[in-house]
PDB file of C-alpha atoms and ligand atoms in Angstrom:
ATOM      1  CA  MET K 639      88.027 130.616  93.434  1.00  0.00           C
ATOM      2  CA  ILE K 640      89.360 130.433  89.875  1.00  0.00           C
ATOM      3  CA  THR K 641      87.159 131.300  86.893  1.00  0.00           C
ATOM      4  CA  TYR K 642      85.494 128.679  84.701  1.00  0.00           C
ATOM      5  CA  GLU K 643      87.900 129.578  81.889  1.00  0.00           C
ATOM      6  CA  GLN K 644      90.875 128.892  84.153  1.00  0.00           C
ATOM      7  CA  PHE K 645      89.298 125.635  85.239  1.00  0.00           C
ATOM      8  CA  TYR K 646      88.705 124.641  81.620  1.00  0.00           C
ATOM      9  CA  GLU K 647      92.367 125.273  80.774  1.00  0.00           C
ATOM     10  CA  ASN K 648      93.435 123.169  83.753  1.00  0.00           C
ATOM     11  CA  HIS K 649      91.027 120.456  82.660  1.00  0.00           C
ATOM     12  CA  GLN K 650      92.589 120.413  79.188  1.00  0.00           C
ATOM     13  CA  ARG K 651      96.075 120.157  80.689  1.00  0.00           C
ATOM     14  CA  VAL K 652      95.004 117.257  82.910  1.00  0.00           C
ATOM     15  CA  LEU K 653      93.444 115.549  79.881  1.00  0.00           C
ATOM     16  CA  GLU K 654      96.677 115.923  77.929  1.00  0.00           C
ATOM     17  CA  ARG K 655      98.615 114.328  80.817  1.00  0.00           C
ATOM     18  CA  VAL K 656      96.148 111.439  81.001  1.00  0.00           C
ATOM     19  CA  LEU K 657      96.247 110.888  77.231  1.00  0.00           C
ATOM     20  CA  ALA K 658     100.068 110.923  77.208  1.00  0.00           C
ATOM     21  CA  ALA K 659     100.198 108.476  80.129  1.00  0.00           C
ATOM     22  CA  CYS K 660      97.693 106.176  78.370  1.00  0.00           C
ATOM     23  CA  ALA K 661      99.777 106.278  75.189  1.00  0.00           C
ATOM     24  CA  ARG K 662     102.944 105.323  77.096  1.00  0.00           C
ATOM     25  CA  ALA K 663     101.116 102.506  78.896  1.00  0.00           C
ATOM     26  CA  GLU K 664      99.353 101.389  75.687  1.00  0.00           C
ATOM     27  CA  ARG K 665      95.995 101.806  77.392  1.00  0.00           C
ATOM     28  CA  ASP K 666      92.671 102.895  75.886  1.00  0.00           C
ATOM     29  CA  PRO K 667      91.914 106.348  77.407  1.00  0.00           C
ATOM     30  CA  ALA K 668      88.241 105.315  77.671  1.00  0.00           C
ATOM     31  CA  THR K 669      89.293 102.943  80.499  1.00  0.00           C
ATOM     32  CA  VAL K 670      90.578 105.795  82.706  1.00  0.00           C
ATOM     33  CA  LYS K 671      88.011 108.096  84.339  1.00  0.00           C
ATOM     34  CA  VAL K 672      88.859 111.351  86.103  1.00  0.00           C
ATOM     35  CA  LEU K 673      87.042 112.372  89.297  1.00  0.00           C
ATOM     36  CA  PRO K 674      87.377 116.095  90.046  1.00  0.00           C
ATOM     37  CA  VAL K 675      87.955 116.553  93.799  1.00  0.00           C
ATOM     38  CA  THR K 676      86.062 119.630  94.972  1.00  0.00           C
ATOM     39  CA  LYS K 677      86.800 119.502  98.728  1.00  0.00           C
ATOM     40  CA  THR K 678      87.493 122.856 100.454  1.00  0.00           C
ATOM     41  CA  HIS K 679      86.277 124.734  97.346  1.00  0.00           C
ATOM     42  CA  PRO K 680      82.884 126.457  97.030  1.00  0.00           C
ATOM     43  CA  ILE K 681      80.018 124.849  95.105  1.00  0.00           C
ATOM     44  CA  ASP K 682      81.347 126.566  91.940  1.00  0.00           C
ATOM     45  CA  ALA K 683      83.935 123.785  91.663  1.00  0.00           C
ATOM     46  CA  ALA K 684      81.205 121.146  91.289  1.00  0.00           C
ATOM     47  CA  LEU K 685      79.259 123.411  88.906  1.00  0.00           C
ATOM     48  CA  TYR K 686      82.382 123.841  86.724  1.00  0.00           C
ATOM     49  CA  ALA K 687      82.932 120.087  86.705  1.00  0.00           C
ATOM     50  CA  GLY K 688      79.352 119.430  85.647  1.00  0.00           C
ATOM     51  CA  ARG K 689      79.495 122.105  82.958  1.00  0.00           C
ATOM     52  CA  ALA K 690      82.682 120.555  81.515  1.00  0.00           C
ATOM     53  CA  GLY K 691      80.936 117.192  81.265  1.00  0.00           C
ATOM     54  CA  TYR K 692      82.118 115.365  84.381  1.00  0.00           C
ATOM     55  CA  THR K 693      79.386 113.216  85.868  1.00  0.00           C
ATOM     56  CA  ALA K 694      80.739 112.918  89.434  1.00  0.00           C
ATOM     57  CA  VAL K 695      82.926 114.774  91.925  1.00  0.00           C
ATOM     58  CA  GLY K 696      84.816 113.669  95.052  1.00  0.00           C
ATOM     59  CA  GLU K 697      84.489 115.148  98.529  1.00  0.00           C
ATOM     60  CA  ASN K 698      86.259 114.078 101.711  1.00  0.00           C
ATOM     61  CA  ARG K 699      83.944 115.376 104.446  1.00  0.00           C
ATOM     62  CA  VAL K 700      80.302 114.376 104.817  1.00  0.00           C
ATOM     63  CA  GLN K 701      78.928 117.633 106.189  1.00  0.00           C
ATOM     64  CA  GLU K 702      80.795 119.857 103.743  1.00  0.00           C
ATOM     65  CA  ALA K 703      79.488 117.771 100.842  1.00  0.00           C
ATOM     66  CA  VAL K 704      75.913 117.596 102.163  1.00  0.00           C
ATOM     67  CA  ASP K 705      75.867 121.387 102.436  1.00  0.00           C
ATOM     68  CA  LYS K 706      76.967 121.695  98.794  1.00  0.00           C
ATOM     69  CA  MET K 707      74.400 119.118  97.636  1.00  0.00           C
ATOM     70  CA  THR K 708      71.628 121.619  98.343  1.00  0.00           C
ATOM     71  CA  THR K 709      72.646 123.087  94.964  1.00  0.00           C
ATOM     72  CA  ASP K 710      71.990 120.827  91.984  1.00  0.00           C
ATOM     73  CA  ALA K 711      75.317 120.742  90.140  1.00  0.00           C
ATOM     74  CA  GLY K 712      74.194 117.887  87.899  1.00  0.00           C
ATOM     75  CA  VAL K 713      76.872 115.558  89.259  1.00  0.00           C
ATOM     76  CA  GLN K 714      76.989 112.520  91.500  1.00  0.00           C
ATOM     77  CA  TRP K 715      78.897 112.812  94.770  1.00  0.00           C
ATOM     78  CA  GLU K 716      81.500 110.282  95.840  1.00  0.00           C
ATOM     79  CA  LEU K 717      82.939 110.179  99.356  1.00  0.00           C
ATOM     80  CA  ILE K 718      86.726 109.759  99.292  1.00  0.00           C
ATOM     81  CA  GLY K 719      87.654 110.787 102.858  1.00  0.00           C
ATOM     82  CA  HIS K 720      87.660 108.842 106.119  1.00  0.00           C
ATOM     83  CA  LEU K 721      84.140 108.211 107.380  1.00  0.00           C
ATOM     84  CA  GLN K 722      83.301 107.947 111.075  1.00  0.00           C
ATOM     85  CA  SER K 723      80.724 105.298 111.924  1.00  0.00           C
ATOM     86  CA  ASN K 724      78.379 107.865 113.453  1.00  0.00           C
ATOM     87  CA  LYS K 725      78.065 109.560 110.046  1.00  0.00           C
ATOM     88  CA  ALA K 726      77.519 106.303 108.130  1.00  0.00           C
ATOM     89  CA  LYS K 727      73.756 106.727 107.935  1.00  0.00           C
ATOM     90  CA  LEU K 728      73.948 110.228 106.459  1.00  0.00           C
ATOM     91  CA  ALA K 729      76.688 109.155 104.041  1.00  0.00           C
ATOM     92  CA  ALA K 730      74.686 106.131 102.848  1.00  0.00           C
ATOM     93  CA  GLU K 731      71.754 108.396 102.168  1.00  0.00           C
ATOM     94  CA  LYS K 732      73.548 111.241 100.408  1.00  0.00           C
ATOM     95  CA  PHE K 733      76.457 109.806  98.432  1.00  0.00           C
ATOM     96  CA  HIS K 734      76.304 107.924  95.163  1.00  0.00           C
ATOM     97  CA  ARG K 735      79.304 105.861  96.270  1.00  0.00           C
ATOM     98  CA  VAL K 736      81.623 105.600  99.280  1.00  0.00           C
ATOM     99  CA  GLN K 737      85.240 104.956  98.235  1.00  0.00           C
ATOM    100  CA  SER K 738      86.670 105.069 101.758  1.00  0.00           C
ATOM    101  CA  VAL K 739      85.360 101.905 103.429  1.00  0.00           C
ATOM    102  CA  ASP K 740      88.288 101.050 105.708  1.00  0.00           C
ATOM    103  CA  SER K 741      86.887  98.707 108.369  1.00  0.00           C
ATOM    104  CA  ALA K 742      84.453  95.839 108.841  1.00  0.00           C
ATOM    105  CA  LYS K 743      82.600  97.914 111.414  1.00  0.00           C
ATOM    106  CA  LEU K 744      82.028 100.757 108.947  1.00  0.00           C
ATOM    107  CA  ALA K 745      80.934  98.327 106.217  1.00  0.00           C
ATOM    108  CA  LYS K 746      78.301  96.843 108.553  1.00  0.00           C
ATOM    109  CA  LYS K 747      77.025 100.301 109.554  1.00  0.00           C
ATOM    110  CA  LEU K 748      76.735 101.370 105.898  1.00  0.00           C
ATOM    111  CA  ALA K 749      74.986  98.122 105.013  1.00  0.00           C
ATOM    112  CA  THR K 750      72.427  98.545 107.783  1.00  0.00           C
ATOM    113  CA  ALA K 751      71.759 102.152 106.754  1.00  0.00           C
ATOM    114  CA  ALA K 752      71.496 101.340 103.033  1.00  0.00           C
ATOM    115  CA  SER K 753      69.171  98.437 103.782  1.00  0.00           C
ATOM    116  CA  GLU K 754      66.898 100.685 105.871  1.00  0.00           C
ATOM    117  CA  GLN K 755      66.879 103.176 103.004  1.00  0.00           C
ATOM    118  CA  GLY K 756      65.998 100.429 100.528  1.00  0.00           C
ATOM    119  CA  ARG K 757      69.060 100.992  98.384  1.00  0.00           C
ATOM    120  CA  VAL K 758      72.169  99.141  97.291  1.00  0.00           C
ATOM    121  CA  LEU K 759      75.170 101.346  98.032  1.00  0.00           C
ATOM    122  CA  PRO K 760      78.206 101.068  95.744  1.00  0.00           C
ATOM    123  CA  ILE K 761      81.490 101.097  97.680  1.00  0.00           C
ATOM    124  CA  LEU K 762      85.225 100.666  97.293  1.00  0.00           C
ATOM    125  CA  LEU K 763      87.474  99.185  99.947  1.00  0.00           C
ATOM    126  CA  GLN K 764      90.223 101.635 100.877  1.00  0.00           C
ATOM    127  CA  VAL K 765      93.548  99.844 101.243  1.00  0.00           C
ATOM    128  CA  ASN K 766      96.682 101.347 102.770  1.00  0.00           C
ATOM    129  CA  ALA K 767      98.773  99.727 100.050  1.00  0.00           C
ATOM    130  CA  GLY K 768     101.740 101.981 100.809  1.00  0.00           C
ATOM    131  CA  ASP K 769     101.813 101.002 104.506  1.00  0.00           C
ATOM    132  CA  ASP K 770     101.746 104.707 105.334  1.00  0.00           C
ATOM    133  CA  PRO K 771     101.163 105.311 109.069  1.00  0.00           C
ATOM    134  CA  ALA K 772      99.621 108.699 108.141  1.00  0.00           C
ATOM    135  CA  LYS K 773      96.883 107.130 105.993  1.00  0.00           C
ATOM    136  CA  PHE K 774      93.634 105.354 106.701  1.00  0.00           C
ATOM    137  CA  GLY K 775      92.886 102.096 104.927  1.00  0.00           C
ATOM    138  CA  LEU K 776      92.855  98.362 105.428  1.00  0.00           C
ATOM    139  CA  GLY K 777      96.154  96.524 105.553  1.00  0.00           C
ATOM    140  CA  CYS K 778      96.646  94.274 102.526  1.00  0.00           C
ATOM    141  CA  GLU K 779      96.540  91.201 104.824  1.00  0.00           C
ATOM    142  CA  GLU K 780      93.160  92.062 106.332  1.00  0.00           C
ATOM    143  CA  THR K 781      91.483  93.030 103.062  1.00  0.00           C
ATOM    144  CA  PRO K 782      90.411  89.470 102.046  1.00  0.00           C
ATOM    145  CA  ALA K 783      88.454  88.969 105.273  1.00  0.00           C
ATOM    146  CA  VAL K 784      86.702  92.337 104.951  1.00  0.00           C
ATOM    147  CA  LEU K 785      85.885  91.656 101.296  1.00  0.00           C
ATOM    148  CA  GLU K 786      84.407  88.300 102.267  1.00  0.00           C
ATOM    149  CA  LEU K 787      82.204  90.028 104.840  1.00  0.00           C
ATOM    150  CA  VAL K 788      81.124  92.720 102.363  1.00  0.00           C
ATOM    151  CA  LEU K 789      80.259  90.156  99.689  1.00  0.00           C
ATOM    152  CA  GLY K 790      77.757  88.748 102.175  1.00  0.00           C
ATOM    153  CA  LEU K 791      76.039  92.124 102.713  1.00  0.00           C
ATOM    154  CA  GLU K 792      73.254  92.451 100.157  1.00  0.00           C
ATOM    155  CA  SER K 793      72.852  96.205 100.479  1.00  0.00           C
ATOM    156  CA  LEU K 794      76.501  96.881  99.540  1.00  0.00           C
ATOM    157  CA  GLN K 795      77.947  96.474  96.052  1.00  0.00           C
ATOM    158  CA  VAL K 796      81.737  96.411  96.030  1.00  0.00           C
ATOM    159  CA  ASP K 797      83.098  97.953  92.816  1.00  0.00           C
ATOM    160  CA  GLY K 798      86.802  97.647  93.590  1.00  0.00           C
ATOM    161  CA  LEU K 799      89.647  99.132  95.615  1.00  0.00           C
ATOM    162  CA  MET K 800      90.971 102.598  96.425  1.00  0.00           C
ATOM    163  CA  THR K 801      94.331 103.762  97.740  1.00  0.00           C
ATOM    164  CA  ILE K 802      96.277 106.945  98.463  1.00  0.00           C
ATOM    165  CA  ALA K 803     100.019 106.720  97.820  1.00  0.00           C
ATOM    166  CA  PRO K 804     102.444 107.949 100.506  1.00  0.00           C
ATOM    167  CA  LEU K 805     103.777 111.464  99.890  1.00  0.00           C
ATOM    168  CA  SER K 806     107.286 111.139  98.498  1.00  0.00           C
ATOM    169  CA  ASP K 807     109.748 112.830  96.132  1.00  0.00           C
ATOM    170  CA  ASP K 808     110.586 109.376  94.800  1.00  0.00           C
ATOM    171  CA  PRO K 809     108.075 108.406  92.062  1.00  0.00           C
ATOM    172  CA  ASP K 810     108.872 104.717  92.679  1.00  0.00           C
ATOM    173  CA  VAL K 811     107.088 104.932  96.050  1.00  0.00           C
ATOM    174  CA  ALA K 812     103.738 105.734  94.414  1.00  0.00           C
ATOM    175  CA  ARG K 813     104.280 103.247  91.621  1.00  0.00           C
ATOM    176  CA  LYS K 814     104.998 100.412  94.081  1.00  0.00           C
ATOM    177  CA  CYS K 815     101.898 101.292  96.094  1.00  0.00           C
ATOM    178  CA  PHE K 816      99.713 101.282  92.961  1.00  0.00           C
ATOM    179  CA  GLU K 817     101.162  98.015  91.648  1.00  0.00           C
ATOM    180  CA  ARG K 818     100.539  96.433  95.020  1.00  0.00           C
ATOM    181  CA  LEU K 819      96.880  97.504  94.929  1.00  0.00           C
ATOM    182  CA  ARG K 820      96.473  96.122  91.410  1.00  0.00           C
ATOM    183  CA  ASP K 821      98.102  92.799  92.379  1.00  0.00           C
ATOM    184  CA  LEU K 822      95.882  92.573  95.462  1.00  0.00           C
ATOM    185  CA  ARG K 823      92.822  93.204  93.270  1.00  0.00           C
ATOM    186  CA  ASP K 824      93.900  90.427  90.881  1.00  0.00           C
ATOM    187  CA  GLN K 825      94.392  88.005  93.803  1.00  0.00           C
ATOM    188  CA  LEU K 826      91.014  88.876  95.336  1.00  0.00           C
ATOM    189  CA  GLU K 827      89.203  88.412  92.011  1.00  0.00           C
ATOM    190  CA  ALA K 828      90.753  84.960  91.595  1.00  0.00           C
ATOM    191  CA  ARG K 829      90.179  83.893  95.193  1.00  0.00           C
ATOM    192  CA  PHE K 830      86.554  85.016  95.481  1.00  0.00           C
ATOM    193  CA  GLY K 831      85.513  84.630  91.835  1.00  0.00           C
ATOM    194  CA  VAL K 832      84.223  88.207  91.619  1.00  0.00           C
ATOM    195  CA  ASN K 833      84.843  91.237  89.416  1.00  0.00           C
ATOM    196  CA  LEU K 834      86.485  94.228  91.098  1.00  0.00           C
ATOM    197  CA  PRO K 835      86.793  96.507  88.078  1.00  0.00           C
ATOM    198  CA  GLU K 836      87.452  99.834  89.786  1.00  0.00           C
ATOM    199  CA  LEU K 837      90.981 100.771  90.872  1.00  0.00           C
ATOM    200  CA  SER K 838      90.709 104.310  92.270  1.00  0.00           C
ATOM    201  CA  MET K 839      94.305 105.484  92.518  1.00  0.00           C
ATOM    202  CA  GLY K 840      96.341 108.484  91.417  1.00  0.00           C
ATOM    203  CA  MET K 841      96.006 112.195  92.244  1.00  0.00           C
ATOM    204  CA  SER K 842      97.388 115.441  90.739  1.00  0.00           C
ATOM    205  CA  GLY K 843     100.996 114.611  91.585  1.00  0.00           C
ATOM    206  CA  ASP K 844     101.142 110.933  90.708  1.00  0.00           C
ATOM    207  CA  LEU K 845      98.564 110.286  88.000  1.00  0.00           C
ATOM    208  CA  GLU K 846     101.139 109.107  85.433  1.00  0.00           C
ATOM    209  CA  ALA K 847     102.354 106.324  87.740  1.00  0.00           C
ATOM    210  CA  ALA K 848      98.741 105.388  88.475  1.00  0.00           C
ATOM    211  CA  VAL K 849      97.817 105.087  84.796  1.00  0.00           C
ATOM    212  CA  ALA K 850     100.917 102.958  84.193  1.00  0.00           C
ATOM    213  CA  SER K 851      99.824 100.679  87.053  1.00  0.00           C
ATOM    214  CA  GLY K 852      96.255 100.153  85.858  1.00  0.00           C
ATOM    215  CA  SER K 853      94.228 102.915  87.522  1.00  0.00           C
ATOM    216  CA  THR K 854      90.627 103.216  86.307  1.00  0.00           C
ATOM    217  CA  MET K 855      89.852 106.374  88.300  1.00  0.00           C
ATOM    218  CA  LEU K 856      92.150 109.321  88.957  1.00  0.00           C
ATOM    219  CA  ARG K 857      91.038 111.643  91.787  1.00  0.00           C
ATOM    220  CA  VAL K 858      92.274 115.094  90.782  1.00  0.00           C
ATOM    221  CA  GLY K 859      91.971 118.190  92.981  1.00  0.00           C
ATOM    222  CA  SER K 860      94.728 120.800  92.834  1.00  0.00           C
ATOM    223  CA  ALA K 861      95.558 120.301  89.132  1.00  0.00           C
ATOM    224  CA  PHE K 862      91.949 121.370  88.388  1.00  0.00           C
ATOM    225  CA  PHE K 863      91.145 123.944  91.036  1.00  0.00           C
ATOM    226  CA  GLY K 864      94.529 125.207  92.270  1.00  0.00           C
ATOM    227  CA  ALA K 865      96.184 124.863  95.651  1.00  0.00           C
ATOM    228  CA  ARG K 866      93.967 124.404  98.715  1.00  0.00           C
TER     229      ARG K 866
HETATM  230  C1  PLP N1167      92.325 115.667  98.271  1.00  0.00           C
HETATM  231  C2  PLP N1167      92.289 114.300  97.765  1.00  0.00           C
HETATM  232  C3  PLP N1167      92.620 114.022  96.416  1.00  0.00           C
HETATM  233  C4  PLP N1167      93.075 115.072  95.420  1.00  0.00           C
HETATM  234  O1  PLP N1167      94.381 115.449  95.706  1.00  0.00           O
HETATM  235  P1  PLP N1167      95.191 116.461  94.742  1.00  0.00           P
HETATM  236  O2  PLP N1167      96.601 116.219  95.108  1.00  0.00           O
HETATM  237  O3  PLP N1167      94.722 117.829  95.080  1.00  0.00           O
HETATM  238  O4  PLP N1167      94.884 116.081  93.343  1.00  0.00           O
HETATM  239  C5  PLP N1167      92.529 112.706  95.990  1.00  0.00           C
HETATM  240  N1  PLP N1167      92.140 111.718  96.837  1.00  0.00           N
HETATM  241  C6  PLP N1167      91.817 111.955  98.119  1.00  0.00           C
HETATM  242  C7  PLP N1167      91.401 110.818  98.987  1.00  0.00           C
HETATM  243  C8  PLP N1167      91.886 113.248  98.622  1.00  0.00           C
HETATM  244  O5  PLP N1167      91.560 113.465  99.910  1.00  0.00           O
END
C-alpha cells in the first residue's frame, strides 16, 4: 500500500487533470465529483480518501466492502460492481448507493430489501452503452422499460445512469460510449418527465473523455492508489 503522502500527490494530479478537462469542456468543476475506488486495497485506501476530504468511496464486491466497513473511515460506500441477487439484501443494508443495477430482477430484490429495512435506497442503472460483451449492464433498448419499473418502486430512488467504457487504445471508443449514455439520459428524462442528474462515467484512463461528454462522477482507482 502506498503512503498517505503518495496518495495525496496522486490526488493532486487527478485534480489537475479534472480541472484541465473542465476548462477544455467549459464546465464548472463543481459539477464533476470524483469517487475514489478502493477495491482490492486495504482499509487504508478509504481512510486516505476520507482524510483528503472525499465523502464516498467505490467498491465492487459486497463482502470485501462489508469487511472494510467495520472500520469507520468517515466515508459513504457505493457499490459499483456486479451484484448477484442473493446478495441484494446485504447490499441494500450496507451501501449508501448501488450504482450497478443491471436487471429488473435485481431492482425488485433491492426494492423489497430496502422496503423491509424501512429505507429508500439510491441507485443508478448500469447501462452497457459500449455494447461490450465483457461488461454487465442493461442494453440501451431495454433501459426505458427497467426505468419505468424502478420509478414505480417506492423504496428505490433512481439518481441517474452508470457505464463502463470498453477497453480500447482508441479514445473515440470511450467518447462514443459516454455520449451515448448522455443522450440516453436526455431521452429518458424527456420521455418520463424525471430528473436523472447523475452520469457516473469515466475512470483513470478515460476521465478526460468522460468530462467532455458530461460526466458528473468519475470513478478513479489506479490513478489514486496505484496498479492493482
Ligand atoms: C475498478 C473500477 C473503476 C476504477 O478503475 P481504474 O481504471 O483503476 O480507475 C471504476 N469503475 C468500476 C466499475 C470499477 O470496477
